[in-house]
CSV table of C-alpha atoms in Angstrom, one decimal:
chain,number,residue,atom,x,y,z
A,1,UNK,CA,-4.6,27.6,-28.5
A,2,UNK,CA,-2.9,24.8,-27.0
A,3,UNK,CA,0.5,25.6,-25.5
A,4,UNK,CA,3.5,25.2,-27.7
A,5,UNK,CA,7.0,23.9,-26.8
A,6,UNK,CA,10.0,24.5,-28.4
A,7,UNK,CA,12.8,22.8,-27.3
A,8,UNK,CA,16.7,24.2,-27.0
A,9,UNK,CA,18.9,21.2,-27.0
A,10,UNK,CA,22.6,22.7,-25.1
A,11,UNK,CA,24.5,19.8,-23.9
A,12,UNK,CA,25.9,19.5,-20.7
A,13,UNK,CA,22.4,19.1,-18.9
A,14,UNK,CA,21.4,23.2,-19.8
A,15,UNK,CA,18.7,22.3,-22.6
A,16,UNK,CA,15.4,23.9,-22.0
A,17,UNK,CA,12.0,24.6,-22.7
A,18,UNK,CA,10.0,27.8,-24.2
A,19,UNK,CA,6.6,26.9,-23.4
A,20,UNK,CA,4.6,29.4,-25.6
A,21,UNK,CA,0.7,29.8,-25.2
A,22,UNK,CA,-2.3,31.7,-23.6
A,23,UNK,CA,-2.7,32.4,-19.8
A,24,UNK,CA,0.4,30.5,-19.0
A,25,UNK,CA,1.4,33.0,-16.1
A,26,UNK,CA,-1.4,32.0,-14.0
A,27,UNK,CA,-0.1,28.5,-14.0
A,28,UNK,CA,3.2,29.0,-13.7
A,29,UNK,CA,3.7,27.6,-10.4
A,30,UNK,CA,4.1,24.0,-10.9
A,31,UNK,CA,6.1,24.5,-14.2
A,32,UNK,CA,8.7,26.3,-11.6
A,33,UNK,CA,8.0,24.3,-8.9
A,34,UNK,CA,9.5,21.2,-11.4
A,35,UNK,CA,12.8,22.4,-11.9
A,36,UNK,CA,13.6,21.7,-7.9
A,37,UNK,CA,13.9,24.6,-6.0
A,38,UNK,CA,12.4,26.0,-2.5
A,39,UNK,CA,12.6,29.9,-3.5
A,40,UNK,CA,11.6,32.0,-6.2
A,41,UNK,CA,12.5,35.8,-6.2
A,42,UNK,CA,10.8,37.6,-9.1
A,43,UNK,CA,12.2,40.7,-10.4
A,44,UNK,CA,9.6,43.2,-12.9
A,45,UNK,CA,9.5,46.5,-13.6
A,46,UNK,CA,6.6,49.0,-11.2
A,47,UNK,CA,4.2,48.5,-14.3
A,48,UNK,CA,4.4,45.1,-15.0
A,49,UNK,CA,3.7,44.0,-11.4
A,50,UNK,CA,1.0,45.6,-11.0
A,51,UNK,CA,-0.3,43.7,-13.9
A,52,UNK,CA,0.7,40.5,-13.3
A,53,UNK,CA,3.2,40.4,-10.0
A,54,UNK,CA,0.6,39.3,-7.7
A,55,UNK,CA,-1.0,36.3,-10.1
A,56,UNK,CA,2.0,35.5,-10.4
A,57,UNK,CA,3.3,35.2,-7.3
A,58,UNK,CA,0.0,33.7,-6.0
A,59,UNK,CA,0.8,30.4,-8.5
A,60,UNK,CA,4.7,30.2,-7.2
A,61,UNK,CA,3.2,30.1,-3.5
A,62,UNK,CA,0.6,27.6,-4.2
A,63,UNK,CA,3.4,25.5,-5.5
A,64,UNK,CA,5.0,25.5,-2.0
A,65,UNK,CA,7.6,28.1,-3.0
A,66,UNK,CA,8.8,30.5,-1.3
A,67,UNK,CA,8.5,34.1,-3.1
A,68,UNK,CA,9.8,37.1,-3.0
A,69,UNK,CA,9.1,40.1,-5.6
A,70,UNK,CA,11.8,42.8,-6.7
A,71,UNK,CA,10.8,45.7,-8.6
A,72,UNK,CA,12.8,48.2,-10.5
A,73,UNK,CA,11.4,51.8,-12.4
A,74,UNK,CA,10.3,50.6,-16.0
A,75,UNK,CA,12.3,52.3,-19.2
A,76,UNK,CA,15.9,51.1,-20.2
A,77,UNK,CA,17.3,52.8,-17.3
A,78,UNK,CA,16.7,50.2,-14.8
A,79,UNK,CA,19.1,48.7,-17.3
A,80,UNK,CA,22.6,50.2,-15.3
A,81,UNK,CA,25.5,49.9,-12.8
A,82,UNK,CA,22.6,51.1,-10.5
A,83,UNK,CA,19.9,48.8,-11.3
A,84,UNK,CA,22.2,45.6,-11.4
A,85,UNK,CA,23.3,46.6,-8.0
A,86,UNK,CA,19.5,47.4,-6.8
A,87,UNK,CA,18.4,43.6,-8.1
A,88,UNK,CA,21.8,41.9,-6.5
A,89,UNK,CA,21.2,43.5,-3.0
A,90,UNK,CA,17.2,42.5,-3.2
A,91,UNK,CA,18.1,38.9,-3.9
A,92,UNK,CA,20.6,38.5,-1.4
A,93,UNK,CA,18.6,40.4,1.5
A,94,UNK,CA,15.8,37.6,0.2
A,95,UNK,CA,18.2,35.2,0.8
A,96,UNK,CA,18.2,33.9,-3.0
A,97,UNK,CA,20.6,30.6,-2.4
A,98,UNK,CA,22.4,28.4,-5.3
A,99,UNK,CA,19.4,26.0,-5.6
A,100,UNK,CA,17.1,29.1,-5.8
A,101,UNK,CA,16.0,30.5,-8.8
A,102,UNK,CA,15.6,34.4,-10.3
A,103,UNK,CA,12.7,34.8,-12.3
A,104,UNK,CA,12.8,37.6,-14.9
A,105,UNK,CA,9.1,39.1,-15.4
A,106,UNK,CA,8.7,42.0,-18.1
A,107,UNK,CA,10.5,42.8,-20.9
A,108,UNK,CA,13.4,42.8,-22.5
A,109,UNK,CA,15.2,45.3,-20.1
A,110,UNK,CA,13.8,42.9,-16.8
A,111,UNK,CA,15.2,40.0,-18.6
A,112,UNK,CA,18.9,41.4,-19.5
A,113,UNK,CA,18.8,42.6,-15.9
A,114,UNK,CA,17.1,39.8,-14.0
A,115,UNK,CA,19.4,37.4,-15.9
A,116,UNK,CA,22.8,39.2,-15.3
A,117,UNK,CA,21.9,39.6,-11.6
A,118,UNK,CA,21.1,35.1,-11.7
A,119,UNK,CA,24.4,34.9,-13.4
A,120,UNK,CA,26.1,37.1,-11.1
A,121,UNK,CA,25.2,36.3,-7.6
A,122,UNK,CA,27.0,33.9,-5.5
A,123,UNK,CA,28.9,32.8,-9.0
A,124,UNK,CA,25.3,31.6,-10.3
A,125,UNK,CA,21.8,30.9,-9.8
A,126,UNK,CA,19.1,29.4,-12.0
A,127,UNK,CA,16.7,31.9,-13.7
A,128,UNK,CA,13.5,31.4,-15.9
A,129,UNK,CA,12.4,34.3,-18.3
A,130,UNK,CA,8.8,35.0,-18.5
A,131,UNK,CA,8.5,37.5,-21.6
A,132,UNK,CA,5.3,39.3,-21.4
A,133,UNK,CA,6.5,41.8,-24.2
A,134,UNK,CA,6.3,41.0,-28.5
A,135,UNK,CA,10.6,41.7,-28.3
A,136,UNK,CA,11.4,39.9,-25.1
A,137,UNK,CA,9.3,36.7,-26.6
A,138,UNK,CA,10.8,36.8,-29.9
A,139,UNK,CA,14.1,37.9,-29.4
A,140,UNK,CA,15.9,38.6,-25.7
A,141,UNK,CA,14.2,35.8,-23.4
A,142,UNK,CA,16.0,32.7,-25.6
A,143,UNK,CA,19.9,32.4,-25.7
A,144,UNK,CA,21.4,33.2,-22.6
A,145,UNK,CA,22.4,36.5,-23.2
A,146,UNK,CA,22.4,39.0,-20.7
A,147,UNK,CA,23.7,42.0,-19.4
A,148,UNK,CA,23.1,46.0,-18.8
A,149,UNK,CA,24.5,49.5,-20.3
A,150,UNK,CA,27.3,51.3,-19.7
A,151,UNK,CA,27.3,55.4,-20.4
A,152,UNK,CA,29.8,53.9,-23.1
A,153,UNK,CA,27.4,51.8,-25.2
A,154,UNK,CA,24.7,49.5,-25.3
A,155,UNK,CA,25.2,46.0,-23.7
A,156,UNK,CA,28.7,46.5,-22.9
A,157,UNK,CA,28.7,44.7,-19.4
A,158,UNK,CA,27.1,41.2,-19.0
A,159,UNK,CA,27.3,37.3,-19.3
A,160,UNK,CA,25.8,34.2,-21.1
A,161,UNK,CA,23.8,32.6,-18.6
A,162,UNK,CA,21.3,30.4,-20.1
A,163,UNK,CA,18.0,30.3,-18.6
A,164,UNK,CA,15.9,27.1,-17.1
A,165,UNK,CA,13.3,27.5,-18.6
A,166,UNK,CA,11.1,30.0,-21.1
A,167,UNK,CA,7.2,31.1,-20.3
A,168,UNK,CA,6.1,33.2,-23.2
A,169,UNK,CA,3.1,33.5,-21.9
A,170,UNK,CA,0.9,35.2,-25.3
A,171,UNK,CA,-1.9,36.8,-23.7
A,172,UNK,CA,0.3,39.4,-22.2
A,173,UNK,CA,0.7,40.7,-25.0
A,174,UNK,CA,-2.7,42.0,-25.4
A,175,UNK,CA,-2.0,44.9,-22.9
A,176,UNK,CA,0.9,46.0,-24.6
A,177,UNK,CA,0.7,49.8,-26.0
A,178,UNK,CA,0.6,49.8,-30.0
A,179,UNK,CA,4.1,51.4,-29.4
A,180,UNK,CA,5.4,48.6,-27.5
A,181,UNK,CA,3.5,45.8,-30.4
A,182,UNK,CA,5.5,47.7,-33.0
A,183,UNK,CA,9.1,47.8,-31.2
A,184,UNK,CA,9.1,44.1,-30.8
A,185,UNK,CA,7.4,44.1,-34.2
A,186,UNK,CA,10.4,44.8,-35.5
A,187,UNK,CA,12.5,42.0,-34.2
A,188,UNK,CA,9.8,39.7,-36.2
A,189,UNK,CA,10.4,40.9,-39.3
A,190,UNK,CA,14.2,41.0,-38.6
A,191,UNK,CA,14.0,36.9,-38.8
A,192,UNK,CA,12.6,36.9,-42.3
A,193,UNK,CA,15.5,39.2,-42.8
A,194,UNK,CA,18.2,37.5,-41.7
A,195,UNK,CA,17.8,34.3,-43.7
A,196,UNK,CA,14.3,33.5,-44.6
A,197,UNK,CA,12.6,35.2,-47.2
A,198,UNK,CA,9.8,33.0,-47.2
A,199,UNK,CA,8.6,33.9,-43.4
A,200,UNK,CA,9.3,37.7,-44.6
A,201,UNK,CA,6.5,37.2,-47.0
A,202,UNK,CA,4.3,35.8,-44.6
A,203,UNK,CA,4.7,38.7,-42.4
A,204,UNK,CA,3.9,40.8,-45.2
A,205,UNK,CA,1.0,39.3,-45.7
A,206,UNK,CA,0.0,38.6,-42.0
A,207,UNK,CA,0.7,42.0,-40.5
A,208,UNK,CA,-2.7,43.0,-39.7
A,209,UNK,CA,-3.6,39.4,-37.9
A,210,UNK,CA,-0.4,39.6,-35.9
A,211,UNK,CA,-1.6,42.8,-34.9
A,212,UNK,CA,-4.9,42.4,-33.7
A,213,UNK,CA,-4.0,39.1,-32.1
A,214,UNK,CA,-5.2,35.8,-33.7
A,215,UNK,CA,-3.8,33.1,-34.4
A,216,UNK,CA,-0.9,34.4,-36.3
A,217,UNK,CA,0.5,36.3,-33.5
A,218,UNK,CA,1.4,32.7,-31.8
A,219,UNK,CA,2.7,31.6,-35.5
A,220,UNK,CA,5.3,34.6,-35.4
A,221,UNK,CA,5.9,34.1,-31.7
A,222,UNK,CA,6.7,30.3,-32.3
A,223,UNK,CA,8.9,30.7,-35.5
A,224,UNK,CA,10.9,33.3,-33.8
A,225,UNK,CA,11.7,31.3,-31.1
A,226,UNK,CA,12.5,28.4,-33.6
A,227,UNK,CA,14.5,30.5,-35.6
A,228,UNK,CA,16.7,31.5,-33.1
A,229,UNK,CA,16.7,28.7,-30.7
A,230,UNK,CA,18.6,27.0,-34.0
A,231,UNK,CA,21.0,29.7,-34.3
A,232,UNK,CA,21.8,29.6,-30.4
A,233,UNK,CA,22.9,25.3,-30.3
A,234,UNK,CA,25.1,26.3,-33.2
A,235,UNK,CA,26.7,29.3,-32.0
A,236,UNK,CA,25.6,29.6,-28.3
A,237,UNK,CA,28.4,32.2,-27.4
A,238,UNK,CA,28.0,34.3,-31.1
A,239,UNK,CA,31.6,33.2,-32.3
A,240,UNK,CA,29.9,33.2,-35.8
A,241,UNK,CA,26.9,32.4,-36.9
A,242,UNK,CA,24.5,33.8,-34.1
A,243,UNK,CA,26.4,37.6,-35.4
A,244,UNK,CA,23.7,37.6,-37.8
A,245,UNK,CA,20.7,37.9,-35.4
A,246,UNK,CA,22.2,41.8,-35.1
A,247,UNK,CA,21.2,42.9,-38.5
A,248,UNK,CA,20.8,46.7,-37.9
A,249,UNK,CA,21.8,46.7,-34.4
A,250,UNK,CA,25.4,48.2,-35.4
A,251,UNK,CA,22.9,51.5,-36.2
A,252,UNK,CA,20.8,51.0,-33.7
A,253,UNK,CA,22.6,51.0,-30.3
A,254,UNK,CA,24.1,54.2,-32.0
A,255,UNK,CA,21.2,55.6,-31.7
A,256,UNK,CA,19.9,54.4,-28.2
A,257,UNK,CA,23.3,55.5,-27.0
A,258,UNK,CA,23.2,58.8,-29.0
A,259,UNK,CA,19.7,59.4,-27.3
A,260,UNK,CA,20.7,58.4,-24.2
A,261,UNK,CA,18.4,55.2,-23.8
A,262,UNK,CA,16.0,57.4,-23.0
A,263,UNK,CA,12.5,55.2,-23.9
A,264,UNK,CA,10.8,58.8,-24.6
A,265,UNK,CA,12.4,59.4,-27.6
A,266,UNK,CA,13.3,56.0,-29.2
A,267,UNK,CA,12.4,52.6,-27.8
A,268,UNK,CA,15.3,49.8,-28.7
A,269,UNK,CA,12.8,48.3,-31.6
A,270,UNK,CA,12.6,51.6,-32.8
A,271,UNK,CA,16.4,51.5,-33.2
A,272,UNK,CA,16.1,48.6,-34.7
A,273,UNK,CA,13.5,49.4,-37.5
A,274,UNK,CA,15.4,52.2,-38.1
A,275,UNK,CA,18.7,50.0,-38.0
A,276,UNK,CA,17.4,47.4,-39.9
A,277,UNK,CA,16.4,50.1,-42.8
A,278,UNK,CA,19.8,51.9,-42.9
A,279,UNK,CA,21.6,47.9,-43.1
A,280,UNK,CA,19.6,47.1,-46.0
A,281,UNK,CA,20.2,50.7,-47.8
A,282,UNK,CA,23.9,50.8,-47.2
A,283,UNK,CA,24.2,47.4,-48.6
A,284,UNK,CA,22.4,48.6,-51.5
A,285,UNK,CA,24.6,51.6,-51.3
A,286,UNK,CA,27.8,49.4,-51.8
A,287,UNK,CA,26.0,47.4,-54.6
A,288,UNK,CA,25.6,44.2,-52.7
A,289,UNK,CA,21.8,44.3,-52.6
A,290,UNK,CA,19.2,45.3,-55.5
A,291,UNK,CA,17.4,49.0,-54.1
A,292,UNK,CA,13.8,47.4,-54.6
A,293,UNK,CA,14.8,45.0,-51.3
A,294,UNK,CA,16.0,48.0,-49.7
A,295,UNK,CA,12.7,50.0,-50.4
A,296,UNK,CA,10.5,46.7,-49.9
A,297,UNK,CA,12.1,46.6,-46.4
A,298,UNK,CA,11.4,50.4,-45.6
A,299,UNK,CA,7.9,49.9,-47.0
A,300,UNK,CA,7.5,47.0,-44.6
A,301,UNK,CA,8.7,48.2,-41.5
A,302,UNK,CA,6.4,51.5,-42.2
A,303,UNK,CA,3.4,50.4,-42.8
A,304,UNK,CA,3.8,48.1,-39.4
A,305,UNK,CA,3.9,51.9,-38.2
A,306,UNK,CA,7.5,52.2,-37.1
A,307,UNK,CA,10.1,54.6,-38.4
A,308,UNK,CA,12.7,54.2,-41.1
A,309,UNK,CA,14.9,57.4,-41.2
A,310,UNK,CA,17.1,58.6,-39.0
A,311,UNK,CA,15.3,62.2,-39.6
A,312,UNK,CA,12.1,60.4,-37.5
A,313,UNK,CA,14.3,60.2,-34.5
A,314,UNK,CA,12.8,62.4,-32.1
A,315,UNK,CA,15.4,65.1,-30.7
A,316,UNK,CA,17.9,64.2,-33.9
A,317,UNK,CA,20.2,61.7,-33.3
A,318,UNK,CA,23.6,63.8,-34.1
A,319,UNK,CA,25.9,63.9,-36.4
A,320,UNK,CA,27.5,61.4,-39.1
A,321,UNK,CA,30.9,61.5,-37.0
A,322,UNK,CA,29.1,61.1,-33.7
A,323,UNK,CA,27.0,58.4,-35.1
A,324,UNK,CA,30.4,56.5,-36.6
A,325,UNK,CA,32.1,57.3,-32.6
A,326,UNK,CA,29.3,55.5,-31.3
A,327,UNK,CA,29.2,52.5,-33.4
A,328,UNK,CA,33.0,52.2,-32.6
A,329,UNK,CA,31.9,50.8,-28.9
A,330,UNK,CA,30.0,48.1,-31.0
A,331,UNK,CA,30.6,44.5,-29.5
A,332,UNK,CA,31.5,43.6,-32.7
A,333,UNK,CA,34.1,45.9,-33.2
A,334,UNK,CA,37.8,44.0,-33.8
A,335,UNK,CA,41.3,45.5,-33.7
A,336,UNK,CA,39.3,48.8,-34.0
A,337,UNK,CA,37.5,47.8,-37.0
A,338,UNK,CA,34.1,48.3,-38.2
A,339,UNK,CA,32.0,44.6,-38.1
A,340,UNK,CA,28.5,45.1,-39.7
A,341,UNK,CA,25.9,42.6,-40.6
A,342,UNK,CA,24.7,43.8,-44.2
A,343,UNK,CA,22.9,41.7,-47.0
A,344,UNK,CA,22.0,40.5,-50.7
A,345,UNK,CA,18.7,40.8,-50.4
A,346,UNK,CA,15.8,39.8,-48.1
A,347,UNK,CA,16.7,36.4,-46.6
A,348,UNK,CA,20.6,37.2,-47.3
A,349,UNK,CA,22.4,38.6,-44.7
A,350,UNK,CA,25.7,38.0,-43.6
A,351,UNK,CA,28.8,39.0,-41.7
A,352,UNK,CA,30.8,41.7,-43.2
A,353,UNK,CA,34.6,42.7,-41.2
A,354,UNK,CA,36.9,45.0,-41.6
A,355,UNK,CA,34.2,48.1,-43.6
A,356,UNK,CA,35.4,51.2,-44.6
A,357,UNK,CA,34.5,53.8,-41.6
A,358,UNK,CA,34.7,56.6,-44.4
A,359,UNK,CA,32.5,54.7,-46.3
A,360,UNK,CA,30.0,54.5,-43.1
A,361,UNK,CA,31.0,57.9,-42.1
A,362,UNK,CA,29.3,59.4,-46.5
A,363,UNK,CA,26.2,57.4,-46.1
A,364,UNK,CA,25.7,58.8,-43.1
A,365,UNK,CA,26.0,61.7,-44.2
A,366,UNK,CA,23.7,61.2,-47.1
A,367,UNK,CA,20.8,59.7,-44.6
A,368,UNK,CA,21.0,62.6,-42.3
A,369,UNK,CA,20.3,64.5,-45.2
């Protein structure tokens, strides 16, 4: 497959490239090397550099960069107070300058991290993402945002620091675990969700090839980034519009906070199928959306092998009023009020202020069973 580029067009001299395609990281020197600057420090997670730090590494240095690599422990808790200040100390004993740049290798967690850390030190530096996982290449490498944890909620602490430049480099993706294809699986079908029906129905239909890797695994990749490289120029800094890309989140960073982001137990795509599921059931719930949508959904998500019931979180997940506490630390919380994204059907979500916590608080109660 020949490489792919989709373009992000932000004004003020911050448009970039995500340059999707197979065996990109081994080349990734000179598409660095072109954004002008004389060091590179990469930051990945243990498991991920040992798979690709030193290939990496090898293509910045043959570029006439000079490279440094910081690693973290894999698993969402990297994602902390403790981890931020862990990446910010490497970068500045390396010397990271202004001109330098951060480049975020992993997954979605490295990329949050990595980019909080660019955004952060000395006021900000450059970063690239390099997804090598099916969530961070659909989903957390384009738009700028990133951040870490708090022991409050999910993605309470961070910044919108747009990145130079995307590597979604496909072929990574052929080492991932079958737990780690489905989690970012999810985010896919989330797309098709939000507000097109049309490229739900080709997942339906192309589930198995996305899977095993052919060519419709770069399709889905590509759209994705399309998708939300569209939302991002209209709403870069989620003022409206890019609200929608966090259909079922609302449920699922309950969860991950509820099971203390420990990976284990529930992976954050995991959340998300299971998010996603409960969004399109309590719409249906408040007669927005017709049930079949809701069970076409569940069906989906299930037969791409991920779970769709709070009673399939491993451990429990709590109660209905600890659930509601949790959501209540939701970014999208105003003047103390419950924000969800909910929908009319597959292809029809939108942004829904100001709901009923009581109302929340029974279907809870009903999905816990």
């Amino acid at each position: 497959m020949q490489t792919e580029t989709v373009h992000v067009p932000l004004d003020g001299g911050r448009a970039y490239d995500i340059l999707i395609g197979r065996g990109l990281l081994a080349g990734i020197g000179p598409r660095v090397a072109a954004l002008n600057a004389r060091a590179v420090a990469v930051v990945s997670d243990e498991t991920v550099a040992a798979e690709y730090g030193e290939a990496v590494t090898a293509s910045l240095a043959q570029a006439s960069l000079r490279t440094a690599l910081i690693t973290v422990a894999p698993g969402e808790g990297s994602k902390s107070y403790a981890g931020f200040a862990q990446v910010c100390d490497g970068l500045i004993a390396h010397r990271i300058e202004r001109g330098d740049l951060v480049l975020a290798l992993g997954g979605g967690v490295v990329g949050d991290l990595a980019g909080f850390a660019a955004a952060s030190l000395r006021r900000g530096v450059r970063f690239v993402q390099a997804p090598t996982t099916l969530l961070a290449q659909v989903d957390s490498s384009v738009g700028g945002k990133t951040g870490i944890n708090s022991p409050h909620g999910k993605n309470l602490v961070g910044a919108f620091h747009q990145p130079s430049l995307v590597v979604a480099d496909t072929a990574s993706l052929d080492t991932l675990s079958l737990r780690e294809m489905r989690a970012g699986y999810a985010e896919v079908a989330k797309y098709g969700l939000i507000d097109d029906p049309d490229f739900f129905a080709w997942c339906e239909a192309n589930l198995a090839e996305i899977f095993s890797g052919g060519p419709a695994r770069e399709a889905a990749v590509a759209s994705c980034c399309r998708a939300k490289a569209g939302v991002v120029v209209r709403d870069e800094r989620e003022d409206g519009e890019r609200a929608l890309l966090n259909l079922g989140h609302t449920f699922a960073h309950a969860l991950e906070r509820l099971t203390a982001y420990d990976s284990a137990r529930l992976v954050h795509g995991e959340a998300v199928a299971i998010g996603l599921c409960l969004a399109f059931r309590f719409s249906a719930r408040l007669g927005l959306c017709p049930g079949q949508d809701a069970g076409r959904v569940a069906n989906h998500l299930a037969m791409a092998g991920l779970p769709t019931t709070l009673a399939q979180v491993p451990g429990g997940c709590g109660d209905a009023d600890q659930l509601l506490d949790a959501m209540r630390q939701d970014k999208k919380v105003r003047d103390g009020a419950l924000t969800f994204i909910l929908a009319r059907g597959i292809g029809k979500s939108f942004i829904a202020p100001g709901i009923d916590a009581g109302a929340v608080r029974e279907f809870l109660v009903t999905e816990l069973g």
